[in-house]
């Protein structure tokens, strides 16, 4: 298994999504924030030395921070997917995972429409 590193480069659209929250994050060191993210594998390292692990570097390419009631919904989705992954061993092509994600997107879209 390869080690994972996060790329320190912050894309402009990711910075924009975080912008209104950065002061609060700065003031509340140790606070936790829930987000929906897209990751891109941007670099890999395969050292010639067998003692060193392979490494993949990931960059956050899309990010939306969940706040308020939506943060609770996203945390619920994370918990459900975690339970499913740790009991079933994977989320790949699992109809339960697809159902959880469809339901979650419906809940989030409904909250955007004011509960309609």
PDB file of N, CA and C in Angstrom, residues 12-103:
ATOM      1  N   UNK A  12      -7.610  27.990  -6.634  1.00  0.00           N
ATOM      2  CA  UNK A  12      -8.385  29.208  -6.391  1.00  0.00           C
ATOM      3  C   UNK A  12      -9.835  28.907  -6.022  1.00  0.00           C
ATOM      4  N   UNK A  13     -10.462  27.949  -6.722  1.00  0.00           N
ATOM      5  CA  UNK A  13     -11.872  27.674  -6.429  1.00  0.00           C
ATOM      6  C   UNK A  13     -12.042  26.997  -5.067  1.00  0.00           C
ATOM      7  N   UNK A  14     -11.038  26.262  -4.608  1.00  0.00           N
ATOM      8  CA  UNK A  14     -11.078  25.664  -3.272  1.00  0.00           C
ATOM      9  C   UNK A  14     -10.905  26.759  -2.226  1.00  0.00           C
ATOM     10  N   UNK A  15      -9.968  27.670  -2.455  1.00  0.00           N
ATOM     11  CA  UNK A  15      -9.759  28.792  -1.540  1.00  0.00           C
ATOM     12  C   UNK A  15     -11.019  29.647  -1.448  1.00  0.00           C
ATOM     13  N   UNK A  16     -11.679  29.835  -2.580  1.00  0.00           N
ATOM     14  CA  UNK A  16     -12.921  30.619  -2.610  1.00  0.00           C
ATOM     15  C   UNK A  16     -14.012  29.957  -1.767  1.00  0.00           C
ATOM     16  N   UNK A  17     -14.102  28.637  -1.847  1.00  0.00           N
ATOM     17  CA  UNK A  17     -15.116  27.916  -1.067  1.00  0.00           C
ATOM     18  C   UNK A  17     -14.852  28.018   0.433  1.00  0.00           C
ATOM     19  N   UNK A  18     -13.597  28.158   0.810  1.00  0.00           N
ATOM     20  CA  UNK A  18     -13.215  28.244   2.222  1.00  0.00           C
ATOM     21  C   UNK A  18     -13.169  29.675   2.752  1.00  0.00           C
ATOM     22  N   UNK A  19     -13.112  30.640   1.860  1.00  0.00           N
ATOM     23  CA  UNK A  19     -12.820  32.030   2.215  1.00  0.00           C
ATOM     24  C   UNK A  19     -13.664  32.578   3.364  1.00  0.00           C
ATOM     25  N   UNK A  20     -14.951  32.409   3.323  1.00  0.00           N
ATOM     26  CA  UNK A  20     -15.784  33.013   4.360  1.00  0.00           C
ATOM     27  C   UNK A  20     -15.653  32.317   5.718  1.00  0.00           C
ATOM     28  N   UNK A  21     -14.987  31.164   5.755  1.00  0.00           N
ATOM     29  CA  UNK A  21     -14.858  30.400   6.992  1.00  0.00           C
ATOM     30  C   UNK A  21     -13.475  30.467   7.622  1.00  0.00           C
ATOM     31  N   UNK A  22     -12.506  31.029   6.906  1.00  0.00           N
ATOM     32  CA  UNK A  22     -11.123  30.952   7.382  1.00  0.00           C
ATOM     33  C   UNK A  22     -10.886  31.697   8.692  1.00  0.00           C
ATOM     34  N   UNK A  23     -11.535  32.835   8.903  1.00  0.00           N
ATOM     35  CA  UNK A  23     -11.354  33.565  10.162  1.00  0.00           C
ATOM     36  C   UNK A  23     -11.879  32.733  11.330  1.00  0.00           C
ATOM     37  N   UNK A  24     -13.036  32.119  11.152  1.00  0.00           N
ATOM     38  CA  UNK A  24     -13.596  31.268  12.206  1.00  0.00           C
ATOM     39  C   UNK A  24     -12.695  30.068  12.453  1.00  0.00           C
ATOM     40  N   UNK A  25     -12.174  29.483  11.392  1.00  0.00           N
ATOM     41  CA  UNK A  25     -11.260  28.350  11.536  1.00  0.00           C
ATOM     42  C   UNK A  25     -10.002  28.766  12.292  1.00  0.00           C
ATOM     43  N   UNK A  26      -9.494  29.948  11.969  1.00  0.00           N
ATOM     44  CA  UNK A  26      -8.308  30.463  12.638  1.00  0.00           C
ATOM     45  C   UNK A  26      -8.590  30.677  14.124  1.00  0.00           C
ATOM     46  N   UNK A  27      -9.734  31.260  14.428  1.00  0.00           N
ATOM     47  CA  UNK A  27     -10.102  31.560  15.814  1.00  0.00           C
ATOM     48  C   UNK A  27     -10.445  30.313  16.622  1.00  0.00           C
ATOM     49  N   UNK A  28     -10.886  29.247  15.944  1.00  0.00           N
ATOM     50  CA  UNK A  28     -11.327  28.041  16.638  1.00  0.00           C
ATOM     51  C   UNK A  28     -10.409  26.865  16.307  1.00  0.00           C
ATOM     52  N   UNK A  29      -9.146  27.043  16.608  1.00  0.00           N
ATOM     53  CA  UNK A  29      -8.169  25.987  16.358  1.00  0.00           C
ATOM     54  C   UNK A  29      -8.630  24.687  17.011  1.00  0.00           C
ATOM     55  N   UNK A  30      -8.576  23.613  16.291  1.00  0.00           N
ATOM     56  CA  UNK A  30      -9.038  22.321  16.794  1.00  0.00           C
ATOM     57  C   UNK A  30     -10.481  22.018  16.412  1.00  0.00           C
ATOM     58  N   UNK A  31     -11.185  23.011  15.857  1.00  0.00           N
ATOM     59  CA  UNK A  31     -12.566  22.767  15.440  1.00  0.00           C
ATOM     60  C   UNK A  31     -12.577  21.839  14.226  1.00  0.00           C
ATOM     61  N   UNK A  32     -13.693  21.194  14.023  1.00  0.00           N
ATOM     62  CA  UNK A  32     -13.828  20.263  12.895  1.00  0.00           C
ATOM     63  C   UNK A  32     -14.856  20.791  11.908  1.00  0.00           C
ATOM     64  N   UNK A  33     -14.564  20.553  10.647  1.00  0.00           N
ATOM     65  CA  UNK A  33     -15.418  21.029   9.569  1.00  0.00           C
ATOM     66  C   UNK A  33     -15.680  19.867   8.618  1.00  0.00           C
ATOM     67  N   UNK A  34     -16.879  19.779   8.123  1.00  0.00           N
ATOM     68  CA  UNK A  34     -17.256  18.696   7.217  1.00  0.00           C
ATOM     69  C   UNK A  34     -17.374  19.267   5.811  1.00  0.00           C
ATOM     70  N   UNK A  35     -16.823  18.536   4.854  1.00  0.00           N
ATOM     71  CA  UNK A  35     -16.865  19.002   3.473  1.00  0.00           C
ATOM     72  C   UNK A  35     -17.052  17.815   2.529  1.00  0.00           C
ATOM     73  N   UNK A  36     -17.557  18.134   1.375  1.00  0.00           N
ATOM     74  CA  UNK A  36     -17.590  17.177   0.276  1.00  0.00           C
ATOM     75  C   UNK A  36     -16.433  17.583  -0.625  1.00  0.00           C
ATOM     76  N   UNK A  37     -15.558  16.632  -0.918  1.00  0.00           N
ATOM     77  CA  UNK A  37     -14.356  16.956  -1.685  1.00  0.00           C
ATOM     78  C   UNK A  37     -14.169  16.015  -2.864  1.00  0.00           C
ATOM     79  N   UNK A  38     -13.447  16.515  -3.842  1.00  0.00           N
ATOM     80  CA  UNK A  38     -12.967  15.697  -4.950  1.00  0.00           C
ATOM     81  C   UNK A  38     -11.454  15.746  -4.884  1.00  0.00           C
ATOM     82  N   UNK A  39     -10.832  14.592  -4.990  1.00  0.00           N
ATOM     83  CA  UNK A  39      -9.379  14.491  -4.948  1.00  0.00           C
ATOM     84  C   UNK A  39      -8.851  14.064  -6.311  1.00  0.00           C
ATOM     85  N   UNK A  40      -7.694  14.598  -6.674  1.00  0.00           N
ATOM     86  CA  UNK A  40      -7.014  14.196  -7.907  1.00  0.00           C
ATOM     87  C   UNK A  40      -5.639  13.668  -7.528  1.00  0.00           C
ATOM     88  N   UNK A  41      -5.299  12.500  -8.043  1.00  0.00           N
ATOM     89  CA  UNK A  41      -3.949  11.968  -7.860  1.00  0.00           C
ATOM     90  C   UNK A  41      -3.052  12.731  -8.824  1.00  0.00           C
ATOM     91  N   UNK A  42      -2.106  13.513  -8.271  1.00  0.00           N
ATOM     92  CA  UNK A  42      -1.299  14.400  -9.114  1.00  0.00           C
ATOM     93  C   UNK A  42       0.158  13.986  -9.231  1.00  0.00           C
ATOM     94  N   UNK A  43       0.602  13.112  -8.357  1.00  0.00           N
ATOM     95  CA  UNK A  43       2.016  12.722  -8.396  1.00  0.00           C
ATOM     96  C   UNK A  43       2.177  11.374  -7.714  1.00  0.00           C
ATOM     97  N   UNK A  44       3.112  10.595  -8.220  1.00  0.00           N
ATOM     98  CA  UNK A  44       3.436   9.344  -7.533  1.00  0.00           C
ATOM     99  C   UNK A  44       4.937   9.189  -7.460  1.00  0.00           C
ATOM    100  N   UNK A  45       5.345   8.499  -6.420  1.00  0.00           N
ATOM    101  CA  UNK A  45       6.761   8.269  -6.207  1.00  0.00           C
ATOM    102  C   UNK A  45       6.964   6.786  -5.974  1.00  0.00           C
ATOM    103  N   UNK A  46       7.873   6.195  -6.752  1.00  0.00           N
ATOM    104  CA  UNK A  46       8.210   4.784  -6.606  1.00  0.00           C
ATOM    105  C   UNK A  46       9.705   4.690  -6.337  1.00  0.00           C
ATOM    106  N   UNK A  47      10.098   4.822  -5.069  1.00  0.00           N
ATOM    107  CA  UNK A  47      11.527   4.820  -4.738  1.00  0.00           C
ATOM    108  C   UNK A  47      12.212   3.512  -5.147  1.00  0.00           C
ATOM    109  N   UNK A  48      13.444   3.647  -5.594  1.00  0.00           N
ATOM    110  CA  UNK A  48      14.229   2.462  -5.960  1.00  0.00           C
ATOM    111  C   UNK A  48      14.577   1.650  -4.719  1.00  0.00           C
ATOM    112  N   UNK A  49      14.662   2.325  -3.588  1.00  0.00           N
ATOM    113  CA  UNK A  49      14.967   1.683  -2.310  1.00  0.00           C
ATOM    114  C   UNK A  49      13.715   0.959  -1.809  1.00  0.00           C
ATOM    115  N   UNK A  50      13.785  -0.356  -1.684  1.00  0.00           N
ATOM    116  CA  UNK A  50      12.628  -1.144  -1.253  1.00  0.00           C
ATOM    117  C   UNK A  50      12.184  -0.826   0.170  1.00  0.00           C
ATOM    118  N   UNK A  51      13.038  -0.172   0.919  1.00  0.00           N
ATOM    119  CA  UNK A  51      12.706   0.182   2.302  1.00  0.00           C
ATOM    120  C   UNK A  51      11.738   1.369   2.369  1.00  0.00           C
ATOM    121  N   UNK A  52      11.744   2.183   1.327  1.00  0.00           N
ATOM    122  CA  UNK A  52      10.871   3.354   1.298  1.00  0.00           C
ATOM    123  C   UNK A  52       9.566   2.999   0.592  1.00  0.00           C
ATOM    124  N   UNK A  53       8.445   3.457   1.146  1.00  0.00           N
ATOM    125  CA  UNK A  53       7.154   3.118   0.538  1.00  0.00           C
ATOM    126  C   UNK A  53       6.867   3.956  -0.708  1.00  0.00           C
ATOM    127  N   UNK A  54       6.067   3.403  -1.605  1.00  0.00           N
ATOM    128  CA  UNK A  54       5.548   4.188  -2.715  1.00  0.00           C
ATOM    129  C   UNK A  54       4.678   5.295  -2.111  1.00  0.00           C
ATOM    130  N   UNK A  55       4.564   6.401  -2.830  1.00  0.00           N
ATOM    131  CA  UNK A  55       3.783   7.532  -2.340  1.00  0.00           C
ATOM    132  C   UNK A  55       2.913   8.069  -3.459  1.00  0.00           C
ATOM    133  N   UNK A  56       1.679   8.432  -3.120  1.00  0.00           N
ATOM    134  CA  UNK A  56       0.804   9.120  -4.051  1.00  0.00           C
ATOM    135  C   UNK A  56       0.430  10.459  -3.416  1.00  0.00           C
ATOM    136  N   UNK A  57       0.527  11.514  -4.218  1.00  0.00           N
ATOM    137  CA  UNK A  57       0.171  12.849  -3.734  1.00  0.00           C
ATOM    138  C   UNK A  57      -1.203  13.200  -4.293  1.00  0.00           C
ATOM    139  N   UNK A  58      -2.084  13.633  -3.395  1.00  0.00           N
ATOM    140  CA  UNK A  58      -3.447  13.989  -3.772  1.00  0.00           C
ATOM    141  C   UNK A  58      -3.658  15.488  -3.635  1.00  0.00           C
ATOM    142  N   UNK A  59      -4.402  16.062  -4.571  1.00  0.00           N
ATOM    143  CA  UNK A  59      -4.745  17.488  -4.530  1.00  0.00           C
ATOM    144  C   UNK A  59      -6.262  17.604  -4.426  1.00  0.00           C
ATOM    145  N   UNK A  60      -6.716  18.521  -3.583  1.00  0.00           N
ATOM    146  CA  UNK A  60      -8.145  18.803  -3.488  1.00  0.00           C
ATOM    147  C   UNK A  60      -8.504  19.695  -4.674  1.00  0.00           C
ATOM    148  N   UNK A  61      -9.367  19.171  -5.564  1.00  0.00           N
ATOM    149  CA  UNK A  61      -9.727  19.921  -6.767  1.00  0.00           C
ATOM    150  C   UNK A  61     -11.107  20.564  -6.670  1.00  0.00           C
ATOM    151  N   UNK A  62     -11.961  20.017  -5.839  1.00  0.00           N
ATOM    152  CA  UNK A  62     -13.292  20.584  -5.600  1.00  0.00           C
ATOM    153  C   UNK A  62     -13.567  20.448  -4.116  1.00  0.00           C
ATOM    154  N   UNK A  63     -14.215  21.449  -3.531  1.00  0.00           N
ATOM    155  CA  UNK A  63     -14.534  21.391  -2.117  1.00  0.00           C
ATOM    156  C   UNK A  63     -15.746  22.256  -1.844  1.00  0.00           C
ATOM    157  N   UNK A  64     -16.686  21.701  -1.126  1.00  0.00           N
ATOM    158  CA  UNK A  64     -17.814  22.472  -0.622  1.00  0.00           C
ATOM    159  C   UNK A  64     -17.936  22.165   0.855  1.00  0.00           C
ATOM    160  N   UNK A  65     -17.884  23.195   1.668  1.00  0.00           N
ATOM    161  CA  UNK A  65     -17.961  23.064   3.113  1.00  0.00           C
ATOM    162  C   UNK A  65     -19.421  23.006   3.530  1.00  0.00           C
ATOM    163  N   UNK A  66     -19.753  22.040   4.360  1.00  0.00           N
ATOM    164  CA  UNK A  66     -21.120  21.926   4.871  1.00  0.00           C
ATOM    165  C   UNK A  66     -21.199  22.637   6.211  1.00  0.00           C
ATOM    166  N   UNK A  67     -22.214  23.451   6.390  1.00  0.00           N
ATOM    167  CA  UNK A  67     -22.403  24.173   7.644  1.00  0.00           C
ATOM    168  C   UNK A  67     -23.848  24.007   8.099  1.00  0.00           C
ATOM    169  N   UNK A  68     -24.096  24.375   9.321  1.00  0.00           N
ATOM    170  CA  UNK A  68     -25.454  24.321   9.847  1.00  0.00           C
ATOM    171  C   UNK A  68     -26.022  22.905   9.811  1.00  0.00           C
ATOM    172  N   UNK A  69     -27.293  22.807   9.455  1.00  0.00           N
ATOM    173  CA  UNK A  69     -27.986  21.512   9.402  1.00  0.00           C
ATOM    174  C   UNK A  69     -27.351  20.586   8.369  1.00  0.00           C
ATOM    175  N   UNK A  70     -26.830  21.154   7.270  1.00  0.00           N
ATOM    176  CA  UNK A  70     -26.200  20.310   6.252  1.00  0.00           C
ATOM    177  C   UNK A  70     -24.959  19.606   6.771  1.00  0.00           C
ATOM    178  N   UNK A  71     -24.250  20.222   7.715  1.00  0.00           N
ATOM    179  CA  UNK A  71     -23.078  19.562   8.299  1.00  0.00           C
ATOM    180  C   UNK A  71     -23.504  18.274   9.000  1.00  0.00           C
ATOM    181  N   UNK A  72     -24.627  18.309   9.698  1.00  0.00           N
ATOM    182  CA  UNK A  72     -25.131  17.104  10.365  1.00  0.00           C
ATOM    183  C   UNK A  72     -25.475  16.027   9.333  1.00  0.00           C
ATOM    184  N   UNK A  73     -26.108  16.444   8.239  1.00  0.00           N
ATOM    185  CA  UNK A  73     -26.467  15.474   7.188  1.00  0.00           C
ATOM    186  C   UNK A  73     -25.219  14.835   6.582  1.00  0.00           C
ATOM    187  N   UNK A  74     -24.212  15.644   6.303  1.00  0.00           N
ATOM    188  CA  UNK A  74     -22.976  15.112   5.708  1.00  0.00           C
ATOM    189  C   UNK A  74     -22.272  14.185   6.696  1.00  0.00           C
ATOM    190  N   UNK A  75     -22.266  14.541   7.978  1.00  0.00           N
ATOM    191  CA  UNK A  75     -21.677  13.653   8.993  1.00  0.00           C
ATOM    192  C   UNK A  75     -22.430  12.322   9.047  1.00  0.00           C
ATOM    193  N   UNK A  76     -23.755  12.376   8.919  1.00  0.00           N
ATOM    194  CA  UNK A  76     -24.558  11.146   8.900  1.00  0.00           C
ATOM    195  C   UNK A  76     -24.187  10.280   7.701  1.00  0.00           C
ATOM    196  N   UNK A  77     -23.977  10.907   6.555  1.00  0.00           N
ATOM    197  CA  UNK A  77     -23.567  10.169   5.346  1.00  0.00           C
ATOM    198  C   UNK A  77     -22.198   9.544   5.565  1.00  0.00           C
ATOM    199  N   UNK A  78     -21.263  10.313   6.116  1.00  0.00           N
ATOM    200  CA  UNK A  78     -19.931   9.767   6.405  1.00  0.00           C
ATOM    201  C   UNK A  78     -20.017   8.557   7.320  1.00  0.00           C
ATOM    202  N   UNK A  79     -20.822   8.666   8.366  1.00  0.00           N
ATOM    203  CA  UNK A  79     -20.964   7.552   9.314  1.00  0.00           C
ATOM    204  C   UNK A  79     -21.571   6.332   8.630  1.00  0.00           C
ATOM    205  N   UNK A  80     -22.594   6.536   7.807  1.00  0.00           N
ATOM    206  CA  UNK A  80     -23.233   5.412   7.118  1.00  0.00           C
ATOM    207  C   UNK A  80     -22.276   4.747   6.141  1.00  0.00           C
ATOM    208  N   UNK A  81     -21.537   5.541   5.376  1.00  0.00           N
ATOM    209  CA  UNK A  81     -20.578   4.977   4.421  1.00  0.00           C
ATOM    210  C   UNK A  81     -19.439   4.271   5.141  1.00  0.00           C
ATOM    211  N   UNK A  82     -18.998   4.827   6.264  1.00  0.00           N
ATOM    212  CA  UNK A  82     -17.947   4.186   7.062  1.00  0.00           C
ATOM    213  C   UNK A  82     -18.422   2.817   7.554  1.00  0.00           C
ATOM    214  N   UNK A  83     -19.628   2.780   8.119  1.00  0.00           N
ATOM    215  CA  UNK A  83     -20.153   1.494   8.605  1.00  0.00           C
ATOM    216  C   UNK A  83     -20.263   0.484   7.466  1.00  0.00           C
ATOM    217  N   UNK A  84     -20.737   0.928   6.326  1.00  0.00           N
ATOM    218  CA  UNK A  84     -20.880   0.040   5.176  1.00  0.00           C
ATOM    219  C   UNK A  84     -19.518  -0.465   4.703  1.00  0.00           C
ATOM    220  N   UNK A  85     -18.545   0.439   4.591  1.00  0.00           N
ATOM    221  CA  UNK A  85     -17.201   0.060   4.113  1.00  0.00           C
ATOM    222  C   UNK A  85     -16.525  -0.896   5.083  1.00  0.00           C
ATOM    223  N   UNK A  86     -16.662  -0.647   6.379  1.00  0.00           N
ATOM    224  CA  UNK A  86     -15.955  -1.493   7.347  1.00  0.00           C
ATOM    225  C   UNK A  86     -16.637  -2.835   7.552  1.00  0.00           C
ATOM    226  N   UNK A  87     -17.924  -2.933   7.243  1.00  0.00           N
ATOM    227  CA  UNK A  87     -18.585  -4.239   7.357  1.00  0.00           C
ATOM    228  C   UNK A  87     -18.526  -5.013   6.047  1.00  0.00           C
ATOM    229  N   UNK A  88     -18.671  -4.312   4.925  1.00  0.00           N
ATOM    230  CA  UNK A  88     -18.668  -4.980   3.619  1.00  0.00           C
ATOM    231  C   UNK A  88     -17.277  -5.030   3.003  1.00  0.00           C
ATOM    232  N   UNK A  89     -16.374  -4.177   3.465  1.00  0.00           N
ATOM    233  CA  UNK A  89     -15.009  -4.180   2.955  1.00  0.00           C
ATOM    234  C   UNK A  89     -14.771  -3.270   1.777  1.00  0.00           C
ATOM    235  N   UNK A  90     -15.824  -2.701   1.200  1.00  0.00           N
ATOM    236  CA  UNK A  90     -15.660  -1.827   0.045  1.00  0.00           C
ATOM    237  C   UNK A  90     -16.925  -1.021  -0.192  1.00  0.00           C
ATOM    238  N   UNK A  91     -16.790   0.064  -0.919  1.00  0.00           N
ATOM    239  CA  UNK A  91     -17.944   0.833  -1.377  1.00  0.00           C
ATOM    240  C   UNK A  91     -18.107   0.725  -2.890  1.00  0.00           C
ATOM    241  N   UNK A  92     -17.154   0.085  -3.549  1.00  0.00           N
ATOM    242  CA  UNK A  92     -17.190  -0.024  -5.004  1.00  0.00           C
ATOM    243  C   UNK A  92     -18.410  -0.809  -5.462  1.00  0.00           C
ATOM    244  N   UNK A  93     -19.151  -0.206  -6.366  1.00  0.00           N
ATOM    245  CA  UNK A  93     -20.290  -0.873  -6.995  1.00  0.00           C
ATOM    246  C   UNK A  93     -21.221  -1.545  -5.994  1.00  0.00           C
ATOM    247  N   UNK A  94     -21.391  -0.933  -4.853  1.00  0.00           N
ATOM    248  CA  UNK A  94     -22.273  -1.462  -3.824  1.00  0.00           C
ATOM    249  C   UNK A  94     -23.590  -0.709  -3.895  1.00  0.00           C
ATOM    250  N   UNK A  95     -24.703  -1.441  -4.057  1.00  0.00           N
ATOM    251  CA  UNK A  95     -25.995  -0.781  -4.190  1.00  0.00           C
ATOM    252  C   UNK A  95     -26.389  -0.049  -2.915  1.00  0.00           C
ATOM    253  N   UNK A  96     -25.919  -0.507  -1.755  1.00  0.00           N
ATOM    254  CA  UNK A  96     -26.219   0.178  -0.501  1.00  0.00           C
ATOM    255  C   UNK A  96     -25.541   1.542  -0.471  1.00  0.00           C
ATOM    256  N   UNK A  97     -24.307   1.619  -0.932  1.00  0.00           N
ATOM    257  CA  UNK A  97     -23.597   2.895  -0.971  1.00  0.00           C
ATOM    258  C   UNK A  97     -24.301   3.851  -1.930  1.00  0.00           C
ATOM    259  N   UNK A  98     -24.713   3.352  -3.081  1.00  0.00           N
ATOM    260  CA  UNK A  98     -25.420   4.189  -4.054  1.00  0.00           C
ATOM    261  C   UNK A  98     -26.723   4.715  -3.462  1.00  0.00           C
ATOM    262  N   UNK A  99     -27.433   3.874  -2.724  1.00  0.00           N
ATOM    263  CA  UNK A  99     -28.693   4.289  -2.096  1.00  0.00           C
ATOM    264  C   UNK A  99     -28.441   5.369  -1.045  1.00  0.00           C
ATOM    265  N   UNK A 100     -27.406   5.189  -0.238  1.00  0.00           N
ATOM    266  CA  UNK A 100     -27.059   6.179   0.782  1.00  0.00           C
ATOM    267  C   UNK A 100     -26.750   7.524   0.121  1.00  0.00           C
ATOM    268  N   UNK A 101     -25.970   7.499  -0.948  1.00  0.00           N
ATOM    269  CA  UNK A 101     -25.580   8.739  -1.621  1.00  0.00           C
ATOM    270  C   UNK A 101     -26.756   9.410  -2.329  1.00  0.00           C
ATOM    271  N   UNK A 102     -27.634   8.626  -2.941  1.00  0.00           N
ATOM    272  CA  UNK A 102     -28.832   9.196  -3.580  1.00  0.00           C
ATOM    273  C   UNK A 102     -29.724   9.851  -2.536  1.00  0.00           C
ATOM    274  N   UNK A 103     -29.909   9.174  -1.413  1.00  0.00           N
ATOM    275  CA  UNK A 103     -30.740   9.718  -0.344  1.00  0.00           C
ATOM    276  C   UNK A 103     -30.124  11.000   0.202  1.00  0.00           C
TER     277      UNK A 103
END
